[in-house]
Amino acid sequence: MQVYLPIAEMSVDALLLVGIGFGVGWLSGLFGVGGGFLLTPLLILIGIPSPVAVASGANQTLGASVSGLIAQWRRGNVDPKMGLVLLVGGFAGSAAGVQLFGLLRRIGQVDLAVALFYVVVLGTVGALMVMESVRAILRRRQAMRRRLHEHLWAHGLPFKMRFRKSRLYISVIPPLLVGFLIGVLSAVMGVGGGFMLVPAMIYFLGMPTSVVIGTSLFQVVFVAANVTLLQAAQLGTVDIVLTMLLLAGGVAGAQFGAAMGTRLRGEETRALLGLMVLAVAASLLWELVRTPERLFTSGPAL
Amino acid sequence: MIRGALTLLLLLLPSLLLPTRLAAQEQLLVAALSQTAVEVTTGFTGATLTVFGSTDQLIGPGADEVLIITRGPTRPLVVRRKVRAAGLLWVNGPSARFGYVPGYYALASTRPAWQILPEEARQRNGIGLDALPLESTGARSPAFRAALLELETASGLWSEDSTPVEIHGSRLFFTHLELPATVPTGDYRVEVLLVRSRRIAARQELTFRVDRVGTADRIATIAELQPVVYGLTCVLLAAFAGWLGSVLFRRG
């Protein structure tokens, strides 16, 4: 069934979009991440223009993360104070990111920038995840104990603040910085950034894992909302029909994924997710390196 | 009421008929469109229009020839060439900006235009993809113009002689205009030319409009005119869908 996307100004198979939403939702339910990093490249692959794919991807991530946030909030797994500090950085970052995106669009390098961001960020995060989980699997075999609390260099900075729920007394600079960077990436890549935020919170800020998922969802929901709003207001690239079709599939897919996720072990799940992230990065890198079929492209003049 | 209208019609009838009869005698060419409005709804997958008409003499080889040129609204376009940066990555390099690129262009004719019109007349009237007046700024290479032709043809928005003008009984001519799902909205001009002994003997201009209607139109209009309201609506709708999912999830 073909459906006309009013902002992308093209006609796409609605079932294909619902299917993509379902697949990405299933994976995100399985791994506990928003799945934006898979969604935006897939949308670009089926011919949605990069700016619309990025903006609508952020909009879809918002919807997909809301249900997760509600569940985590009910269980008390959200540190609102840490979330707000991250959010201040996140808002500044996403505002800067949308400006950067507008500039890239004017000089005609959006496709390159989006692809490069994906390759670098996904490549790094994927490699770290695989390495970390392999190490964890090995450690489990050796039955070694980890230290409960680690002191990192980031803990020595000024402007300290107490985060009760996270049981931390640290400077506000690292969380602000983390929030800002995730905000920029969110605007340029159309992702929520959960797959980067979670490791950053654990290894960089030293937060306990119990509040990490909930707090990262808190940040993702509001940053994605901000990106959606800014992209819609400044660039006019959010396609609500596209978003709703993706969400229709995504909401259903997430349920199946989450049900299946409970049967998988943590380290194996993370290793799998890491491999998948690496695969997406590798395929995008290949697109940049290989000789393109068409040397010329055309686009609207801005 | 009805009787009044009927009387009025009877009084007007002779004057209504008279000009058309006169015009038919003078006119060498009469043409019309099957529809003057194309509606782009959320289910739009493209449309097909028919242009038809007749001339006062026989049409066909050795007699009258008909050319039908359709032009869509123009828009500025940038054509970019990919170059290899640092011998590794392909990035967008030099670009040429074309100010007025027709969003749709279709040429249909009884025989290829270059066979029935002198080259000079063809170029002057912009008949044929190679005769399109495309002014560009930026990169100078003619490869950019060639690439634009190739890209637009590949997308189905530009075509030349893809559907011929067919002739029925040497009297009636007709052709189909294929509008793909990606056609830009706006005013379209259909120019019907009658070529008699290698000269343009008559021309008639028809117009139609491509408009978004219904939900698709409302969404695009709100997004354009009230971007902040539209953005907020997108945020709230997505959040609502997510909340709905969490409710369904709890029950399941």
XYZ file of C-alpha atoms in Angstrom:
554
model
C 0.000 0.000 0.000
C 1.614 3.235 -1.155
C 1.366 6.306 1.027
C 2.386 9.863 0.138
C 4.731 11.532 2.633
C 3.775 15.233 2.611
C 7.120 16.635 3.785
C 9.448 14.211 2.018
C 7.167 14.764 -1.039
C 7.416 11.177 -2.142
C 5.369 8.034 -2.120
C 6.566 5.016 -0.128
C 5.148 1.600 0.681
C 3.424 2.004 4.060
C 3.929 -1.669 4.926
C 7.672 -1.316 4.333
C 7.795 1.576 6.826
C 5.714 -0.292 9.416
C 8.004 -3.291 8.851
C 11.152 -1.241 9.369
C 9.575 0.257 12.503
C 8.735 -3.228 13.759
C 12.246 -4.578 13.102
C 13.975 -1.631 14.742
C 11.455 -1.682 17.634
C 12.098 -5.402 18.125
C 15.847 -4.864 18.323
C 15.455 -1.868 20.617
C 13.205 -3.854 22.940
C 15.737 -6.669 22.904
C 18.738 -4.485 23.676
C 17.102 -1.664 25.635
C 18.211 1.151 23.311
C 16.137 3.509 21.168
C 17.324 2.072 17.876
C 17.658 5.437 16.144
C 21.150 4.515 14.983
C 19.663 1.724 12.870
C 16.571 3.607 11.781
C 18.095 6.713 10.189
C 20.531 4.793 7.929
C 17.707 2.427 6.911
C 15.464 5.356 5.967
C 18.268 6.911 3.897
C 18.793 3.516 2.265
C 15.162 3.312 1.054
C 15.480 6.770 -0.517
C 14.188 9.203 2.117
C 16.252 12.420 1.834
C 18.867 12.636 4.635
C 17.423 15.786 6.299
C 13.927 14.247 6.520
C 15.329 10.908 7.705
C 17.339 12.578 10.482
C 14.501 14.819 11.709
C 11.803 12.134 11.552
C 14.202 9.638 13.128
C 14.574 11.933 16.139
C 10.776 12.251 16.294
C 10.355 8.468 16.200
C 13.036 8.001 18.892
C 11.057 10.340 21.140
C 7.936 8.190 20.820
C 9.814 4.938 21.244
C 11.597 6.169 24.388
C 8.483 7.526 26.145
C 7.062 4.088 26.898
C 10.420 2.943 28.262
C 10.733 6.048 30.418
C 7.250 5.563 31.913
C 8.126 1.982 32.912
C 11.496 2.989 34.421
C 10.017 5.972 36.277
C 7.436 3.718 37.923
C 10.212 1.472 39.207
C 12.094 4.477 40.574
C 15.074 3.955 38.281
C 15.379 7.590 37.209
C 17.745 10.100 38.825
C 15.866 13.343 37.998
C 18.641 15.634 39.259
C 21.297 13.968 37.112
C 18.768 13.878 34.275
C 18.196 17.637 34.517
C 21.930 18.420 34.514
C 22.399 16.194 31.465
C 19.398 17.874 29.899
C 20.822 21.404 30.290
C 23.877 20.232 28.370
C 21.632 18.329 25.973
C 19.475 21.335 25.083
C 22.532 23.483 24.402
C 24.061 20.662 22.383
C 20.984 19.957 20.286
C 20.501 23.671 19.549
C 24.138 23.873 18.402
C 23.699 20.627 16.462
C 20.677 21.898 14.523
C 22.644 25.026 13.556
C 25.528 22.834 12.451
C 23.084 20.707 10.450
C 21.625 23.784 8.735
C 25.132 24.952 7.826
C 26.056 21.532 6.438
C 22.881 21.551 4.361
C 23.738 24.928 2.862
C 27.222 23.851 1.825
C 25.869 20.546 0.498
C 27.702 18.170 2.807
C 24.823 16.729 4.864
C 25.102 13.234 3.412
C 28.832 13.101 4.008
C 28.599 14.526 7.531
C 25.788 12.194 8.595
C 27.641 9.177 7.187
C 30.952 10.213 8.768
C 29.354 10.838 12.165
C 27.789 7.397 11.967
C 30.998 5.667 10.940
C 33.120 7.308 13.645
C 30.606 7.151 16.494
C 29.190 3.700 15.748
C 32.646 2.301 14.996
C 34.025 3.509 18.321
C 31.005 2.580 20.429
C 30.616 -0.810 18.730
C 34.268 -1.718 19.200
C 34.190 -0.640 22.859
C 31.015 -2.632 23.505
C 32.368 -5.800 21.942
C 35.670 -5.484 23.777
C 34.010 -4.736 27.101
C 31.502 -7.569 26.900
C 34.108 -10.090 25.768
C 36.209 -9.045 28.739
C 33.166 -9.412 31.013
C 32.424 -12.888 29.664
C 36.032 -13.896 30.283
C 35.972 -12.334 33.744
C 32.823 -14.262 34.599
C 34.674 -17.466 33.769
C 37.542 -16.489 36.049
C 35.056 -15.442 38.755
C 36.923 -12.242 39.564
C 35.371 -9.524 41.713
C 35.077 -5.936 40.565
C 35.532 -2.923 42.727
C 32.200 -1.439 43.771
C 33.174 2.176 43.343
C 35.874 3.617 41.139
C 37.408 7.068 41.325
C 37.947 8.555 37.900
C 39.833 11.692 36.870
C 36.518 13.356 36.106
C 35.715 13.322 39.811
C 38.436 15.860 40.607
C 36.861 18.884 38.859
C 35.237 21.905 40.632
C 31.459 22.788 40.979
C 30.634 19.620 42.847
C 27.047 18.554 43.294
C 25.433 15.713 45.164
C 23.321 13.246 43.175
C 21.506 11.188 45.809
C 19.895 8.587 43.583
C 23.160 7.922 41.764
C 25.072 7.946 45.056
C 27.591 10.383 43.540
C 29.264 13.616 44.671
C 30.892 14.915 41.493
C 31.508 18.073 39.484
C 28.640 19.136 37.183
C 31.116 19.693 34.313
C 31.367 16.052 33.116
C 27.573 15.462 32.972
C 27.062 18.824 31.252
C 29.733 17.929 28.698
C 28.301 14.449 28.123
C 24.824 15.954 27.690
C 26.103 18.555 25.223
C 27.938 16.031 23.038
C 24.962 13.670 22.963
C 22.753 16.655 22.050
C 24.958 17.551 19.061
C 25.047 13.943 17.872
C 21.304 13.655 18.360
C 20.658 16.624 16.060
C 23.111 15.586 13.346
C 22.441 11.834 13.386
C 18.747 11.768 14.268
C 19.344 9.396 17.172
C 18.437 9.564 20.843
C 21.984 8.659 21.763
C 21.104 6.017 24.352
C 23.707 3.635 22.963
C 26.425 6.219 23.727
C 24.883 7.730 26.838
C 24.639 4.442 28.698
C 28.357 3.561 28.446
C 29.314 7.205 29.137
C 27.243 7.216 32.341
C 28.696 3.942 33.560
C 32.357 4.382 32.682
C 32.799 8.170 32.596
C 30.444 9.370 35.336
C 30.573 6.190 37.403
C 26.790 5.929 37.912
C 25.285 2.702 39.277
C 23.796 0.573 36.477
C 20.363 0.436 38.143
C 19.581 4.096 37.372
C 21.505 4.352 34.089
C 18.822 3.114 31.654
C 16.022 5.145 33.249
C 18.085 8.345 33.456
C 19.362 7.990 29.900
C 15.774 7.546 28.671
C 14.848 10.723 30.559
C 17.567 12.626 28.716
C 16.757 10.984 25.346
C 13.038 11.835 25.497
C 13.607 15.520 26.124
C 16.564 15.957 23.788
C 14.690 14.157 20.988
C 11.691 16.437 21.644
C 13.970 19.471 21.412
C 15.574 18.226 18.183
C 12.157 17.518 16.650
C 10.929 20.978 17.539
C 14.064 22.760 16.281
C 14.260 20.736 13.057
C 10.575 21.389 12.392
C 10.822 25.103 13.162
C 14.107 25.912 11.414
C 14.481 23.386 8.618
C 10.919 22.075 8.148
C 12.070 18.490 7.707
C 9.926 16.499 10.185
C 7.475 14.222 8.388
C 4.728 13.257 10.815
C 3.216 10.637 8.491
C 6.600 8.909 8.275
C 7.042 9.106 12.068
C 3.615 7.675 12.870
C 4.017 4.750 10.447
C 7.386 3.900 11.998
C 5.937 4.189 15.511
C 2.986 1.940 14.627
C 5.424 -0.854 13.854
C 7.908 0.129 16.538
C 5.489 -0.006 19.464
C 4.466 -3.560 18.567
C 8.019 -4.677 17.798
C 9.348 -3.399 21.116
C 6.980 -5.700 23.039
C 8.212 -8.834 21.284
C 11.812 -7.717 21.628
C 11.528 -6.974 25.348
C 9.876 -10.337 26.009
C 12.714 -12.082 24.214
C 15.379 -9.910 25.844
C 14.627 -11.283 29.312
C 15.807 -14.704 28.139
C 19.237 -13.469 27.010
C 22.218 -12.871 29.312
C 23.541 -9.337 29.723
C 27.067 -9.757 28.362
C 26.014 -11.801 25.350
C 23.302 -9.242 24.556
C 25.805 -6.404 24.712
C 28.305 -8.289 22.531
C 25.556 -8.901 19.949
C 24.461 -5.267 20.030
C 28.103 -4.207 19.657
C 28.526 -6.422 16.602
C 25.364 -5.038 15.047
C 26.521 -1.464 15.661
C 29.866 -2.331 14.040
C 28.095 -3.867 11.028
C 26.080 -0.672 10.437
C 29.273 1.409 10.721
C 31.118 -0.865 8.283
C 28.357 -0.743 5.656
C 28.193 3.060 5.857
C 31.979 3.289 5.553
C 31.828 1.063 2.471
C 29.297 3.451 0.891
C 31.734 6.324 1.414
C 34.801 4.522 0.132
C 33.549 2.688 -2.936
C 33.247 4.479 -6.251
C 29.663 5.800 -6.434
C 27.358 4.628 -9.222
C 26.382 8.197 -9.982
C 29.058 10.848 -9.701
C 26.492 13.639 -9.851
C 23.658 14.349 -7.441
C 21.078 17.086 -7.463
C 19.229 18.745 -4.644
C 17.136 21.826 -3.924
C 19.160 25.048 -3.852
C 18.914 26.796 -0.492
C -37.069 29.476 -11.097
C -36.222 26.612 -13.461
C -38.428 28.076 -16.185
C -36.697 31.404 -15.783
C -33.320 29.772 -16.156
C -34.498 27.843 -19.200
C -35.801 30.973 -20.905
C -32.538 32.707 -20.190
C -30.636 29.772 -21.640
C -32.814 29.780 -24.779
C -32.229 33.495 -25.212
C -28.489 33.086 -24.742
C -28.126 29.919 -26.815
C -27.596 31.517 -30.237
C -24.991 33.915 -28.873
C -23.271 31.034 -27.048
C -23.086 28.897 -30.170
C -22.119 31.603 -32.587
C -18.583 32.418 -31.388
C -17.586 28.776 -31.106
C -18.767 28.055 -34.638
C -16.886 31.027 -35.922
C -13.813 30.064 -33.960
C -13.943 26.508 -35.262
C -13.889 27.800 -38.786
C -10.895 29.988 -38.117
C -9.020 27.667 -35.818
C -6.508 25.301 -37.323
C -6.097 23.470 -34.038
C -8.359 22.477 -31.144
C -6.995 20.675 -28.118
C -8.162 19.841 -24.593
C -7.077 18.071 -21.413
C -8.858 15.156 -19.774
C -8.626 16.968 -16.425
C -7.450 20.377 -15.276
C -6.674 19.480 -11.682
C -4.528 16.705 -10.243
C -5.083 16.026 -6.566
C -2.187 14.805 -4.455
C -3.728 12.918 -1.537
C -1.964 10.765 1.082
C -2.563 7.821 -1.267
C -1.103 9.562 -4.342
C 1.021 7.290 -6.542
C 1.132 9.408 -9.684
C -1.432 10.300 -12.334
C -2.046 10.016 -16.050
C -3.570 12.860 -18.036
C -4.734 12.727 -21.622
C -4.199 15.571 -24.078
C -6.359 15.265 -27.179
C -7.515 17.355 -30.060
C -7.808 17.678 -33.805
C -6.747 19.946 -36.662
C -8.576 21.248 -39.688
C -6.574 19.017 -42.050
C -5.303 15.457 -42.021
C -2.701 14.537 -39.429
C 0.081 12.070 -40.046
C 3.211 11.473 -42.095
C 3.432 13.921 -44.975
C 0.617 16.017 -43.546
C 0.168 17.931 -40.250
C 2.434 17.081 -37.338
C 1.610 17.729 -33.682
C 4.006 18.541 -30.850
C 2.896 18.581 -27.216
C 5.199 20.143 -24.617
C 4.321 20.089 -20.908
C 6.249 22.208 -18.422
C 5.877 22.141 -14.655
C 6.672 24.933 -12.167
C 10.342 25.887 -12.005
C 12.564 25.671 -8.949
C 16.243 26.317 -8.247
C 18.448 23.227 -8.155
C 22.058 22.507 -7.291
C 23.972 19.775 -9.096
C 27.015 18.510 -7.268
C 29.839 16.329 -8.428
C 31.420 13.849 -6.066
C 35.190 13.948 -5.858
C 37.650 11.787 -4.028
C 39.007 13.525 -0.927
C 42.446 12.478 0.338
C 42.324 9.561 -2.101
C 39.863 7.742 0.151
C 36.388 9.155 0.697
C 33.910 10.376 -1.884
C 32.633 13.841 -0.959
C 30.532 16.437 -2.746
C 32.893 18.673 -4.668
C 32.212 21.393 -7.267
C 28.612 22.408 -7.846
C 26.526 24.298 -10.378
C 23.357 26.174 -9.444
C 20.519 26.219 -11.951
C 18.062 29.017 -11.284
C 14.912 27.940 -13.119
C 14.666 24.219 -13.587
C 11.241 22.942 -14.687
C 10.006 20.432 -12.119
C 8.370 18.532 -14.961
C 9.043 18.473 -18.678
C 7.537 16.140 -21.221
C 7.764 16.328 -24.980
C 5.507 14.148 -27.101
C 5.152 14.358 -30.849
C 3.859 12.491 -33.878
C 7.459 12.168 -35.047
C 10.700 13.164 -33.243
C 10.860 16.957 -33.035
C 14.200 17.260 -34.835
C 12.662 15.577 -37.886
C 9.693 17.873 -38.230
C 11.100 21.281 -37.268
C 14.203 23.180 -38.396
C 16.923 23.206 -35.742
C 16.706 26.953 -35.229
C 12.942 26.919 -34.547
C 13.345 23.980 -32.205
C 16.013 25.714 -30.128
C 14.139 29.022 -30.046
C 10.951 27.415 -28.709
C 12.718 25.188 -26.184
C 11.452 21.986 -27.783
C 13.432 18.982 -26.632
C 15.538 18.332 -23.551
C 18.701 19.608 -25.262
C 16.927 22.885 -26.072
C 15.833 23.656 -22.502
C 17.000 27.112 -21.452
C 19.032 26.229 -18.346
C 21.181 29.048 -17.009
C 23.696 28.069 -14.373
C 26.138 29.702 -12.020
C 29.109 28.021 -10.396
C 30.996 25.207 -12.055
C 31.226 25.792 -15.817
C 31.605 22.269 -17.188
C 28.793 21.133 -19.547
C 28.891 17.821 -17.670
C 26.668 19.397 -14.966
C 23.911 20.136 -17.450
C 24.228 16.647 -18.898
C 24.059 15.173 -15.386
C 20.938 17.202 -14.599
C 19.237 15.856 -17.741
C 20.217 12.324 -16.789
C 19.031 12.628 -13.179
C 15.694 14.198 -14.071
C 15.070 11.673 -16.841
C 15.910 8.800 -14.487
C 13.404 10.103 -11.926
C 10.660 10.186 -14.577
C 10.120 13.924 -14.213
C 11.608 14.765 -17.597
C 10.887 12.806 -20.736
C 11.228 13.161 -24.451
C 9.330 11.006 -26.922
C 8.630 8.378 -24.264
C 4.943 8.309 -25.220
C 4.229 9.303 -28.827
C 1.305 11.406 -29.967
C -1.060 8.835 -31.461
C -3.360 9.502 -34.364
C -6.856 8.095 -34.880
C -8.306 8.147 -38.360
C -5.979 10.949 -39.467
C -8.279 13.327 -37.576
C -7.895 12.911 -33.845
C -4.609 13.060 -31.978
C -4.000 12.213 -28.364
C -1.194 11.473 -25.919
C -0.845 10.484 -22.275
C 1.068 12.555 -19.728
C 2.559 10.361 -17.042
C 2.991 12.254 -13.766
C 5.123 10.281 -11.269
C 4.416 10.425 -7.507
C 7.251 12.930 -7.044
C 5.734 15.679 -9.270
C 6.036 19.129 -7.739
C 2.826 20.964 -6.953
C 1.877 24.109 -8.853
C 0.754 25.302 -12.270
C 1.549 23.279 -15.375
C 1.487 24.555 -18.969
C 0.699 22.270 -21.871
C 1.683 23.746 -25.235
C 0.152 22.080 -28.294
C 1.882 23.010 -31.552
C 0.671 22.329 -35.055
C 3.538 21.980 -37.526
C 2.609 22.379 -41.175
C 5.364 22.161 -43.817
C 8.131 22.540 -41.214
C 6.629 25.702 -39.761
C 4.665 26.233 -36.568
C 1.252 27.045 -38.032
C -0.758 27.253 -34.810
C -0.354 26.861 -31.080
C -2.730 26.414 -28.196
C -1.887 26.631 -24.539
C -3.685 24.535 -21.925
C -3.083 24.597 -18.190
C -3.634 22.276 -15.285
C -2.790 22.430 -11.609
C -1.229 19.872 -9.295
C -2.387 20.471 -5.736
C -2.026 18.676 -2.481
C -5.466 18.090 -0.979
C -6.911 16.648 2.211
C -4.607 15.468 4.990
C -1.404 15.695 2.932
C -2.152 19.315 2.107
C -3.112 20.240 5.652
C 0.090 18.715 7.058
C 2.325 20.426 4.506
C 0.557 23.771 4.932
C 0.763 23.752 8.726
C 4.409 22.636 8.582
C 5.181 25.540 6.290
C 3.100 28.318 7.829
C 3.258 27.403 11.520
C 6.437 25.398 11.979
C 6.495 25.761 15.771
C 2.897 24.563 16.169
C 3.663 21.712 13.767
C 6.825 20.757 15.680
C 4.936 20.751 18.998
C 2.203 18.605 17.473
C 4.812 16.130 16.214
C 6.361 15.959 19.691
C 2.992 15.432 21.399
C 1.752 12.888 18.848
C 4.935 10.816 19.117
C 4.814 10.983 22.938
C 1.152 9.947 22.864
C 1.932 6.990 20.593
C 4.703 5.966 22.982
C 2.402 6.262 25.993
C -0.260 4.216 24.191
C 2.379 1.566 23.565
C 3.284 1.441 27.245
C -0.400 1.009 28.187
C -0.820 -1.845 25.714
C 2.438 -3.329 26.923
C 1.350 -3.374 30.575
C -1.814 -5.255 29.735
C -0.035 -7.725 27.493
